[in-house]
XYZ file of C-alpha atoms in Angstrom:
711
model
C 0.038 0.140 -0.055
C 2.689 2.265 0.960
C 3.844 2.834 -2.654
C 0.361 3.598 -4.027
C 0.307 6.249 -1.227
C 3.188 7.691 -2.117
C 2.099 8.135 -5.750
C -1.233 9.801 -4.611
C 0.636 12.136 -2.242
C 3.470 12.788 -4.747
C 0.982 13.969 -7.251
C -0.803 16.134 -4.867
C 2.785 17.815 -4.101
C 3.010 17.927 -7.858
C -0.398 19.769 -8.562
C 0.373 22.098 -5.790
C 3.896 23.037 -7.331
C 2.278 23.315 -10.969
C -0.438 25.489 -9.338
C 2.121 27.864 -7.903
C 3.939 27.861 -10.991
C 0.782 28.851 -12.960
C -0.256 31.510 -10.336
C 3.139 33.067 -10.906
C 2.816 33.182 -14.491
C -0.492 34.726 -14.353
C 0.433 37.460 -11.794
C 3.558 38.111 -13.750
C 1.570 39.376 -16.847
C 0.280 42.857 -17.746
C -2.795 44.209 -16.076
C -3.248 46.682 -18.807
C -4.273 50.279 -18.592
C -5.821 52.326 -16.012
C -9.426 52.145 -17.182
C -8.956 48.314 -17.476
C -7.786 47.670 -14.162
C -10.410 50.087 -12.861
C -13.182 47.923 -14.312
C -11.636 44.653 -13.238
C -11.276 46.189 -9.825
C -15.061 46.572 -9.643
C -15.445 42.990 -10.882
C -12.920 41.424 -8.108
C -14.244 43.545 -5.487
C -18.221 42.471 -6.336
C -17.116 38.726 -6.794
C -15.259 38.453 -3.476
C -17.828 40.464 -1.714
C -20.513 38.094 -2.824
C -18.420 34.804 -2.282
C -17.654 36.180 1.453
C -21.300 36.746 2.195
C -22.430 33.562 0.251
C -20.172 31.186 2.497
C -20.946 32.865 5.620
C -24.657 32.041 4.870
C -23.659 28.541 3.994
C -21.528 28.113 6.846
C -24.100 28.429 9.229
C -26.402 26.489 7.611
C -23.449 23.561 7.361
C -22.898 23.910 11.089
C -26.568 23.413 11.757
C -26.449 20.106 9.487
C -23.300 18.819 10.817
C -25.111 19.157 14.352
C -27.977 17.254 13.040
C -25.567 14.434 11.358
C -23.856 13.859 14.689
C -27.034 13.520 16.486
C -28.752 11.320 14.041
C -25.994 8.875 13.678
C -25.809 8.734 17.325
C -28.873 7.294 17.663
C -29.119 5.580 14.266
C -26.239 3.390 15.859
C -27.061 3.226 19.443
C -27.794 -0.649 18.866
C -23.779 -1.123 18.573
C -23.257 0.560 22.103
C -22.798 3.885 23.156
C -19.280 4.111 22.353
C -19.074 2.892 19.111
C -22.310 5.036 18.151
C -20.345 8.253 19.233
C -17.147 6.981 17.260
C -19.149 6.657 14.277
C -21.048 9.757 14.643
C -17.942 11.817 15.499
C -16.253 10.302 12.049
C -18.975 11.103 9.696
C -19.608 14.454 11.484
C -15.991 15.493 11.110
C -15.941 14.254 7.337
C -18.873 16.624 6.673
C -17.071 19.505 7.989
C -13.938 18.427 6.114
C -15.718 18.030 2.821
C -17.491 21.454 3.228
C -14.550 23.379 3.964
C -12.393 21.742 1.256
C -15.199 22.527 -1.233
C -15.448 26.136 0.080
C -11.599 26.521 -0.173
C -11.466 25.106 -4.093
C -14.187 27.390 -4.953
C -12.644 30.726 -3.302
C -9.445 29.953 -4.868
C -10.827 29.362 -8.277
C -12.817 32.495 -7.962
C -9.580 34.392 -6.898
C -7.612 33.517 -9.567
C -10.467 33.948 -12.150
C -10.976 37.480 -11.235
C -7.235 38.441 -11.371
C -6.792 36.573 -14.714
C -9.663 38.419 -16.655
C -7.721 41.785 -17.197
C -4.206 40.213 -18.017
C -6.153 37.927 -20.802
C -7.692 41.321 -21.738
C -4.193 43.110 -21.860
C -2.727 40.264 -23.672
C -5.017 40.347 -26.220
C -2.862 43.213 -27.484
C -0.250 40.885 -28.103
C -2.404 38.389 -30.271
C -4.759 35.420 -29.869
C -2.389 32.995 -28.262
C -0.954 35.259 -25.330
C -4.569 35.614 -24.234
C -5.578 32.060 -24.925
C -2.605 31.164 -22.605
C -3.343 33.318 -19.923
C -7.107 32.538 -19.914
C -6.397 28.712 -19.852
C -3.645 28.677 -17.414
C -6.093 30.862 -15.119
C -8.693 28.004 -15.470
C -6.362 25.366 -14.781
C -5.292 26.609 -11.338
C -9.086 26.117 -10.551
C -9.150 22.510 -12.244
C -5.928 21.370 -10.471
C -7.182 23.140 -7.008
C -10.373 21.282 -7.246
C -8.989 17.882 -7.930
C -6.183 17.909 -5.857
C -8.117 19.224 -2.868
C -10.635 16.414 -3.280
C -8.193 13.669 -3.689
C -6.257 14.974 -0.622
C -9.074 15.137 1.470
C -10.641 11.573 0.570
C -7.044 10.142 0.841
C -6.249 11.479 4.176
C -9.469 10.819 5.657
C -9.077 7.041 4.476
C -5.798 6.788 5.973
C -7.017 8.413 9.480
C -9.916 6.327 9.680
C -8.218 2.913 9.692
C -7.138 2.627 6.105
C -3.312 2.812 7.396
C -3.750 0.400 10.149
C -3.554 -2.808 8.123
C -6.210 -4.050 9.733
C -8.761 -5.741 7.578
C -11.970 -4.700 9.269
C -10.720 -1.054 9.596
C -9.673 -0.888 6.169
C -12.821 -2.191 4.905
C -15.153 0.095 7.404
C -13.109 3.594 6.385
C -14.877 4.109 3.112
C -18.298 4.084 4.927
C -17.201 6.420 7.738
C -15.980 9.077 5.015
C -19.473 9.345 3.223
C -19.613 12.637 5.200
C -16.772 14.213 3.075
C -19.045 13.482 -0.036
C -21.782 15.057 1.799
C -20.538 18.152 2.872
C -18.764 18.542 -0.346
C -22.363 18.145 -2.122
C -24.129 20.727 0.442
C -21.328 23.270 -0.081
C -21.817 22.500 -4.001
C -25.265 22.927 -4.127
C -25.610 26.307 -2.297
C -22.627 27.744 -4.366
C -23.968 26.351 -7.741
C -27.399 27.461 -6.833
C -26.585 31.021 -5.101
C -24.125 31.861 -7.938
C -26.459 30.672 -10.686
C -29.337 32.883 -9.148
C -27.019 35.936 -9.210
C -25.188 35.755 -12.515
C -28.629 35.089 -14.218
C -30.610 37.669 -12.082
C -27.887 40.027 -13.361
C -27.603 38.903 -16.983
C -31.466 39.012 -17.603
C -31.863 42.507 -15.956
C -29.021 43.771 -17.885
C -30.158 42.484 -21.367
C -33.778 43.102 -21.000
C -33.184 46.760 -19.973
C -29.900 47.431 -21.982
C -30.199 45.471 -25.164
C -34.024 45.391 -25.640
C -35.710 48.488 -24.121
C -32.500 51.176 -24.608
C -31.068 49.463 -27.528
C -27.482 49.542 -26.466
C -24.851 46.803 -26.928
C -24.029 43.972 -24.460
C -21.328 45.041 -21.938
C -21.864 48.736 -22.691
C -20.515 50.836 -19.664
C -23.696 52.982 -19.846
C -25.609 50.055 -18.475
C -25.938 50.146 -14.691
C -26.083 45.870 -14.545
C -22.941 45.324 -16.461
C -20.606 45.416 -13.770
C -22.895 42.954 -11.772
C -23.440 40.632 -14.970
C -19.359 40.496 -15.545
C -19.260 39.480 -11.401
C -22.124 36.866 -12.190
C -19.958 34.923 -14.670
C -17.649 34.223 -12.173
C -19.936 33.340 -9.144
C -21.973 31.010 -11.427
C -19.149 29.636 -13.489
C -15.949 29.781 -11.216
C -16.901 29.192 -7.803
C -20.251 27.257 -8.502
C -18.969 24.821 -11.042
C -15.654 24.470 -9.168
C -17.504 23.174 -5.918
C -19.955 21.099 -8.350
C -16.812 18.832 -9.666
C -15.078 19.232 -6.460
C -18.320 17.107 -5.133
C -18.542 14.994 -8.236
C -14.802 13.944 -7.878
C -15.419 13.229 -4.074
C -18.751 11.539 -4.288
C -17.575 9.226 -7.213
C -14.155 8.267 -5.222
C -16.317 7.331 -2.133
C -18.748 5.431 -3.891
C -16.453 3.458 -5.920
C -14.453 2.547 -2.594
C -17.446 1.580 -0.827
C -17.827 -0.998 -3.930
C -14.520 -1.986 -3.503
C -15.083 -3.395 -0.150
C -17.113 -5.963 -1.541
C -14.339 -7.198 -3.642
C -11.831 -7.311 -0.844
C -11.612 -11.454 -1.138
C -10.397 -10.603 -4.668
C -8.289 -7.342 -4.779
C -7.723 -6.832 -1.033
C -7.124 -3.036 -0.276
C -5.999 -2.399 -3.941
C -9.935 -2.531 -4.848
C -10.467 0.334 -2.409
C -7.516 2.411 -3.369
C -7.989 1.903 -6.837
C -10.045 5.067 -7.441
C -7.891 7.414 -5.784
C -4.806 6.228 -7.679
C -6.714 6.760 -11.361
C -7.740 10.027 -10.044
C -3.925 11.092 -9.214
C -2.845 9.663 -12.952
C -5.656 11.833 -14.402
C -4.282 15.021 -12.651
C -0.830 14.303 -14.387
C -2.317 13.660 -17.654
C -4.219 16.797 -17.446
C -1.355 18.852 -16.610
C 0.329 17.546 -19.657
C -2.446 18.292 -22.022
C -2.632 21.697 -20.737
C 0.966 22.502 -21.990
C 0.127 21.448 -25.360
C -2.363 24.322 -25.731
C -1.188 26.809 -28.395
C -1.994 28.228 -31.277
C 0.838 29.463 -33.716
C -1.775 30.730 -36.567
C -3.697 33.690 -35.241
C -6.557 33.077 -37.799
C -7.422 29.586 -36.615
C -10.244 28.832 -34.253
C -8.730 28.771 -30.631
C -11.051 25.676 -29.837
C -8.863 23.444 -32.073
C -6.168 24.440 -29.730
C -8.112 23.411 -26.602
C -9.386 20.140 -28.406
C -5.741 19.065 -28.861
C -5.090 19.472 -25.064
C -8.128 17.657 -24.395
C -7.024 14.838 -27.024
C -3.429 14.539 -25.328
C -5.106 14.060 -21.888
C -7.583 11.302 -22.918
C -4.665 9.629 -24.833
C -2.100 9.769 -21.834
C -5.085 8.376 -19.525
C -5.932 5.754 -21.656
C -2.069 4.528 -21.916
C -1.600 4.712 -18.279
C -4.818 3.000 -17.328
C -3.401 0.049 -18.842
C -0.563 -0.661 -16.282
C -2.695 0.736 -13.088
C -5.610 -1.515 -13.978
C -3.197 -4.548 -14.399
C -1.072 -3.794 -11.278
C -4.195 -3.354 -9.182
C -7.271 -5.326 -10.481
C -5.214 -8.670 -11.329
C -5.719 -11.352 -8.746
C -7.518 -14.503 -8.444
C -11.080 -15.679 -7.794
C -12.020 -18.076 -4.971
C -12.293 -20.515 -7.652
C -8.732 -20.047 -8.776
C -9.467 -18.430 -11.853
C -7.591 -15.342 -12.937
C -9.371 -12.262 -13.062
C -9.748 -10.861 -16.516
C -8.221 -7.691 -16.209
C -8.497 -6.633 -19.675
C -12.159 -6.690 -19.493
C -11.969 -4.227 -16.435
C -9.898 -1.952 -18.348
C -12.457 -2.105 -21.158
C -14.866 -0.646 -18.424
C -12.575 2.474 -18.129
C -12.361 2.694 -21.977
C -16.307 2.769 -22.040
C -16.452 5.673 -19.641
C -13.826 7.631 -21.496
C -15.685 7.145 -24.931
C -18.930 8.368 -23.321
C -17.068 11.612 -22.041
C -16.468 12.245 -25.694
C -19.689 11.298 -26.791
C -21.515 13.651 -24.498
C -19.303 16.397 -25.183
C -19.961 16.072 -29.155
C -23.767 15.784 -28.504
C -23.653 18.880 -26.600
C -21.771 20.704 -29.181
C -24.258 19.502 -31.694
C -27.434 20.693 -29.650
C -25.979 24.031 -28.805
C -23.689 24.983 -31.381
C -24.906 27.477 -34.157
C -23.193 25.166 -36.596
C -25.799 22.791 -36.633
C -29.354 22.522 -37.067
C -30.944 22.545 -33.942
C -29.808 25.952 -33.225
C -30.045 27.138 -36.946
C -33.895 26.170 -36.380
C -34.410 28.481 -33.322
C -32.765 31.325 -35.088
C -34.955 30.715 -38.099
C -38.053 30.924 -35.885
C -37.322 33.996 -34.201
C -37.911 35.904 -37.694
C -41.598 35.313 -36.563
C -41.419 36.280 -33.046
C -40.695 35.443 -29.476
C -43.499 32.752 -29.294
C -42.268 30.708 -32.096
C -38.714 30.897 -30.873
C -39.572 29.568 -27.424
C -41.713 26.742 -28.746
C -38.896 25.584 -30.963
C -36.246 26.150 -28.258
C -38.308 23.797 -26.047
C -38.738 21.251 -28.353
C -35.142 21.274 -29.204
C -34.140 20.974 -25.650
C -36.627 17.817 -25.211
C -35.240 16.297 -28.382
C -31.676 16.575 -26.850
C -32.598 14.267 -24.188
C -32.914 11.168 -26.158
C -29.219 10.231 -27.604
C -27.520 10.901 -23.871
C -29.936 8.697 -22.377
C -29.463 6.071 -25.060
C -25.383 6.448 -24.845
C -25.806 6.485 -20.787
C -27.656 3.456 -20.815
C -25.205 1.707 -23.436
C -22.316 2.633 -21.616
C -23.781 1.278 -18.173
C -24.705 -1.951 -19.574
C -20.964 -2.245 -21.428
C -18.948 -1.466 -18.284
C -21.586 -3.699 -16.144
C -21.365 -6.984 -18.485
C -17.387 -6.578 -18.794
C -17.125 -6.455 -15.158
C -19.585 -9.271 -14.640
C -17.716 -11.256 -16.967
C -14.522 -10.100 -15.552
C -15.479 -11.309 -11.802
C -17.906 -14.021 -12.248
C -19.635 -15.270 -9.496
C -19.790 -11.540 -7.675
C -23.056 -9.777 -6.944
C -21.189 -6.518 -7.270
C -18.683 -7.407 -10.099
C -20.686 -5.431 -12.485
C -21.159 -2.586 -10.360
C -17.462 -2.602 -9.841
C -17.203 -2.258 -13.802
C -19.431 0.896 -13.766
C -17.255 2.276 -11.030
C -14.427 1.932 -13.143
C -16.254 3.390 -16.078
C -17.042 6.748 -13.725
C -13.184 6.754 -13.019
C -12.350 6.607 -16.722
C -15.040 9.256 -17.433
C -13.424 11.736 -14.825
C -10.085 11.013 -15.223
C -10.021 14.115 -17.678
C -11.915 16.173 -14.848
C -8.895 18.666 -14.226
C -8.741 19.719 -18.064
C -12.391 19.559 -18.511
C -12.613 22.305 -15.435
C -9.703 24.208 -16.831
C -12.007 24.501 -19.806
C -15.001 25.473 -18.028
C -13.300 28.305 -16.071
C -11.789 29.537 -19.305
C -15.114 30.490 -20.377
C -15.893 33.031 -17.710
C -12.428 34.731 -17.721
C -12.535 35.090 -21.322
C -16.263 36.392 -21.252
C -14.737 38.740 -18.423
C -11.920 39.695 -20.832
C -14.318 40.614 -23.499
C -16.443 42.874 -21.273
C -13.448 44.647 -19.781
C -12.185 45.605 -23.432
C -15.445 46.687 -24.383
C -15.725 48.974 -21.374
C -12.508 50.495 -21.436
C -12.714 51.300 -25.634
C -10.017 49.196 -26.486
C -9.146 49.093 -30.154
C -11.302 47.055 -32.646
C -8.384 44.400 -33.241
C -8.395 43.942 -29.554
C -11.870 43.404 -28.994
C -11.838 41.145 -32.101
C -9.366 38.833 -30.088
C -11.385 38.952 -27.258
C -14.577 38.106 -28.821
C -13.062 35.245 -30.917
C -12.188 33.740 -27.303
C -15.249 34.608 -25.808
C -17.160 32.640 -28.533
C -14.783 29.581 -27.693
C -15.344 30.100 -24.093
C -19.298 29.777 -24.459
C -18.434 26.506 -26.062
C -16.502 25.303 -23.631
C -19.133 26.199 -20.871
C -21.565 24.441 -22.905
C -19.655 21.140 -23.768
C -18.284 21.025 -19.520
C -22.154 21.226 -18.468
C -22.639 18.026 -20.928
C -19.880 16.410 -19.624
C -20.907 17.373 -15.830
C -24.394 15.997 -16.348
C -23.224 12.558 -17.959
C -20.473 11.943 -15.090
C -23.630 12.791 -12.790
C -25.564 9.974 -14.485
C -22.677 7.560 -14.119
C -21.942 8.639 -10.566
C -25.586 8.197 -9.423
C -25.675 4.820 -10.440
C -22.357 4.187 -8.706
C -23.746 6.014 -5.485
C -27.333 4.013 -5.509
C -25.269 1.044 -5.525
C -23.217 2.182 -2.793
C -26.111 2.898 -0.814
C -27.818 -0.582 -1.307
C -24.382 -1.915 0.018
C -24.849 0.311 3.214
C -28.228 -1.045 3.844
C -26.948 -4.723 3.276
C -24.552 -3.776 6.161
C -27.312 -2.793 8.631
C -29.505 -5.814 7.539
C -26.423 -7.948 8.444
C -26.599 -9.363 4.914
C -23.435 -10.417 2.927
C -22.240 -7.892 0.555
C -22.090 -10.104 -2.404
C -25.897 -10.979 -1.841
C -28.600 -9.178 -3.766
C -30.777 -6.278 -2.269
C -34.557 -5.808 -4.375
C -36.259 -2.780 -4.504
C -39.818 -3.755 -5.232
C -41.478 -0.581 -6.999
C -44.784 -2.242 -6.543
C -44.653 -1.653 -3.059
C -46.966 1.256 -2.091
C -44.043 3.068 0.329
C -41.490 2.296 -2.413
C -43.802 3.818 -5.303
C -44.645 6.897 -2.944
C -40.915 7.258 -2.385
C -40.027 7.309 -6.225
C -43.393 9.550 -6.780
C -41.836 11.980 -4.360
C -38.354 11.666 -5.741
C -39.548 13.059 -9.184
C -41.528 15.653 -7.948
C -38.724 17.151 -5.926
C -36.661 17.421 -9.122
C -39.207 19.801 -10.167
C -40.415 21.618 -7.461
C -36.620 22.203 -7.001
C -36.269 23.645 -10.668
C -39.563 25.726 -10.214
C -37.950 27.526 -6.936
C -34.548 27.930 -8.751
C -36.026 29.551 -11.840
C -38.446 31.606 -10.062
C -36.019 32.723 -7.456
C -33.828 34.507 -10.727
C -37.282 35.862 -12.057
C -37.696 37.492 -8.668
C -34.117 38.956 -8.215
C -34.195 40.079 -11.719
C -37.179 42.226 -11.247
C -34.910 43.918 -8.642
C -32.156 44.583 -11.189
C -34.727 45.845 -13.914
C -36.145 48.076 -11.679
C -32.891 49.719 -10.510
C -31.448 50.121 -14.205
C -34.638 51.817 -14.960
C -34.552 53.882 -12.154
C -31.160 55.009 -12.934
C -31.500 55.849 -16.442
C -34.273 57.974 -15.449
C -33.044 59.596 -12.684
C -29.365 60.010 -13.537
C -29.151 62.365 -16.260
C -26.486 62.041 -18.719
C -25.660 58.032 -18.646
C -26.964 57.438 -22.369
C -24.871 60.448 -23.662
C -21.878 59.029 -21.581
C -21.500 62.246 -19.588
C -22.500 60.512 -16.059
C -21.399 57.317 -14.693
C -24.010 54.590 -13.407
C -23.967 53.467 -9.908
C -22.517 50.089 -10.524
C -22.292 49.015 -6.832
C -25.904 49.645 -6.303
C -26.740 46.877 -8.891
C -24.111 44.514 -7.390
C -25.282 44.933 -3.765
C -29.310 44.306 -4.817
C -28.218 40.928 -6.639
C -26.131 39.823 -4.220
C -28.815 40.184 -1.214
C -31.288 38.954 -3.619
C -29.217 35.925 -4.690
C -28.621 35.016 -1.077
C -32.076 35.413 0.012
C -33.361 33.178 -2.765
C -31.254 30.271 -2.794
C -32.024 29.095 1.080
C -35.511 27.677 0.253
C -34.878 25.353 -2.710
C -31.585 24.251 -1.293
C -33.298 23.094 1.836
C -36.109 21.385 0.129
C -33.423 18.807 -1.567
C -31.874 18.148 1.891
C -35.291 17.618 3.818
C -37.062 15.327 1.179
C -34.794 12.164 1.200
C -34.419 12.185 4.928
C -38.005 12.355 5.566
C -38.920 9.622 2.844
C -36.351 7.405 4.649
C -37.554 8.071 8.264
C -41.450 7.946 7.483
C -41.152 5.213 4.492
C -38.132 3.353 4.921
C -35.070 2.078 3.524
C -36.365 0.749 0.384
C -38.453 3.793 -0.200
C -35.583 5.895 0.179
C -33.838 3.814 -2.522
C -37.041 4.297 -4.958
C -36.837 7.938 -4.303
C -32.910 7.800 -5.297
C -33.436 5.810 -8.406
C -36.564 7.760 -9.688
C -34.977 11.259 -8.502
C -31.813 10.503 -10.110
C -33.486 9.366 -13.487
C -35.772 12.683 -13.479
C -32.925 14.901 -12.276
C -30.475 13.732 -15.420
C -33.295 13.915 -18.075
C -34.390 17.339 -16.689
C -30.788 18.622 -16.497
C -30.077 17.794 -19.922
C -33.375 19.763 -21.186
C -32.492 22.304 -19.485
C -28.790 22.571 -19.996
C -28.858 21.846 -23.677
C -32.249 23.903 -24.434
C -30.896 27.360 -22.553
C -27.563 26.776 -24.683
C -29.184 26.221 -27.983
C -31.446 29.682 -27.052
C -27.964 31.401 -26.325
C -26.428 30.455 -29.608
C -29.489 31.258 -31.609
C -29.099 34.787 -30.454
C -25.581 34.720 -31.417
C -25.926 33.040 -34.531
C -28.382 36.485 -35.284
C -26.029 38.639 -34.110
C -23.307 37.436 -36.826
C -25.342 39.095 -39.428
C -28.160 36.053 -40.057
C -31.801 36.725 -40.303
C -31.509 40.669 -40.156
C -28.397 40.570 -37.353
C -28.395 43.126 -34.504
C -31.330 45.387 -33.646
C -33.592 43.341 -36.010
C -37.136 41.927 -35.122
C -35.419 38.600 -35.138
C -32.523 39.722 -32.818
C -35.321 40.923 -30.308
C -37.265 37.977 -30.263
C -34.136 36.187 -29.778
C -32.974 38.009 -27.016
C -36.044 36.957 -25.245
C -35.573 33.502 -26.065
C -32.129 33.921 -24.519
C -33.408 35.465 -21.552
C -35.829 32.300 -20.730
C -32.906 29.916 -21.354
C -30.641 31.754 -19.057
C -32.242 30.057 -15.796
C -32.392 27.309 -17.135
C -28.955 26.480 -18.385
C -26.869 28.552 -15.920
C -29.431 27.957 -12.373
C -31.561 25.249 -12.401
C -29.663 22.815 -14.984
C -26.057 22.911 -13.415
C -27.892 22.760 -9.967
C -29.203 19.400 -10.760
C -26.152 17.940 -11.253
C -25.538 18.617 -7.846
C -28.903 17.295 -6.366
C -28.908 14.058 -7.688
C -25.335 13.296 -6.248
C -26.542 15.243 -3.000
C -29.432 13.085 -2.559
C -27.146 9.874 -2.823
C -24.915 11.315 -0.052
C -27.513 12.208 2.080
C -29.121 8.564 2.159
C -25.764 7.168 2.609
C -25.101 9.477 5.828
C -28.733 9.046 7.202
C -29.239 5.500 6.322
C -28.921 4.259 9.983
C -31.795 6.318 10.996
C -33.936 5.151 8.342
C -36.604 2.493 9.384
């Protein structure tokens, strides 16, 4: 075990050193002229103020939940003796606090680097596309590496502290169950970070667009718009801090779920089956770092997306190669009947996960890029008004759920069957195959997150150049990077929901393993969930309902917060003379403050619905009903997230397609209709949709933490 632990911590140290190098590179770049620095300072101040206030609110909620976790697990395990119950409760509670803290740190660090990279990317654009591309991607890479390294550090350290380093079989097998609190803590912070950030960014965006573009007829990111700084702040709090916490939670939850499943295969792999997910994650970090340094574009006229795709390709190929040796070293062994484990089949599970990630990225691009039929259909529908734009956009969003579901199902089936054939006779063999597929899909997580954070950095860079009155050639560079960033943000949402779908199947299986332990059944036995039982059917019904109720409250929260912004922007246009002529400066800070208060107020109710519902179902209806809640809640959550993400992204790019000069271009009737459609899609793709990624994993980690309390 020592060599693998050394490898894991060696990679963590390597990631920290790379982060330090990237930060030094970013801070050594020029910050542009005084006007650029002034605008960037306002964005930075607003973003950090929001994050500080948001984390205070989340901290209070997390403290209350930590106390409930400790009390619930103490009484839920009292049958094992008071000292044993107290030990379990303390371990899970401490893991929850650690997970929440690490998730908050990763979001905070990602935000800090992003708001310091944006102005440098804007200034770098004066020296050409490649310089700005390098600055923006390396700024995003800090977030990607920080999130994955912190997740790995937290899970590995808790595993060792909770018995993994003891060398005793019973303690090693018990440790993964005790660290489920880490996943719940990460999920809890991720939900509120994504939800609060999503409400903030879309309330500001909707307010700025409807009054600025539609009513006043001024361009996007125009300095005369009082909500423009709040909009730029929102790009960071929604897409940097929110998505950082989201993917931190993904990597933590999937690692823990796979480790729990590895316990059932202890007779075959020993501790290696438990440690494999952490080693696979470490390898993914190294591959992502190498891939990052392959990103450059010598030809300034080329699409920068090609350079990013090159880095992604290199990362994927490296993972495919190295995983062969890792799977062979860790997942070889003999079955109880003396037969050798076919580790090549287990490697095939990892390949299935990696292929699925590529398919998801391609499908998301097809449904959200203006190069393809779906978005062009919406743009064409805009020529007959907002109603036909919205009708067509809804149909595209619904259509976009079909192929992803089919490919997820194929990947799960292939991975399950490969695992089953590699480990014949083990009930959990197929499930472990899906765990390996999930590890394969998430092996590129650090690079994907770097591309995701690249989006808001380039978006901010474009806003800064626009507001500072930079020359046309500089704005052309930032516009191209911004367009590329919009694509990467859409693609990473597709990747996130695809990994969430695989992960929740994995976490559902981990929940069933925990139920078996509590009931005293062998881990290799089956635990059936009978959907025909009234309690189970009701639990499943409630699971689907909660997904829609949560989405409703999240979207309504954007609408309410946006109303405050719209009224404030209208007030300033009316009461501050000279804004439209450029003679007076708008009160940007007022809009930032209004959106901050609105977002923090509105995020609490939808977040608490998700936390409370599965616990009540388990306590009132039982363990099997909670399994039904998980299963149907996951299915409904994944499909609705696909609809909201892809539909919203398609609406957004239909507007951009018209802005390129199609169907009358900017300020045409088609453009106005497309702006309305984009406004409808905004809370779908940036608030409710991404928050559902977290929801489907949060309900799994909640049930794992509170299962001892369920009747």
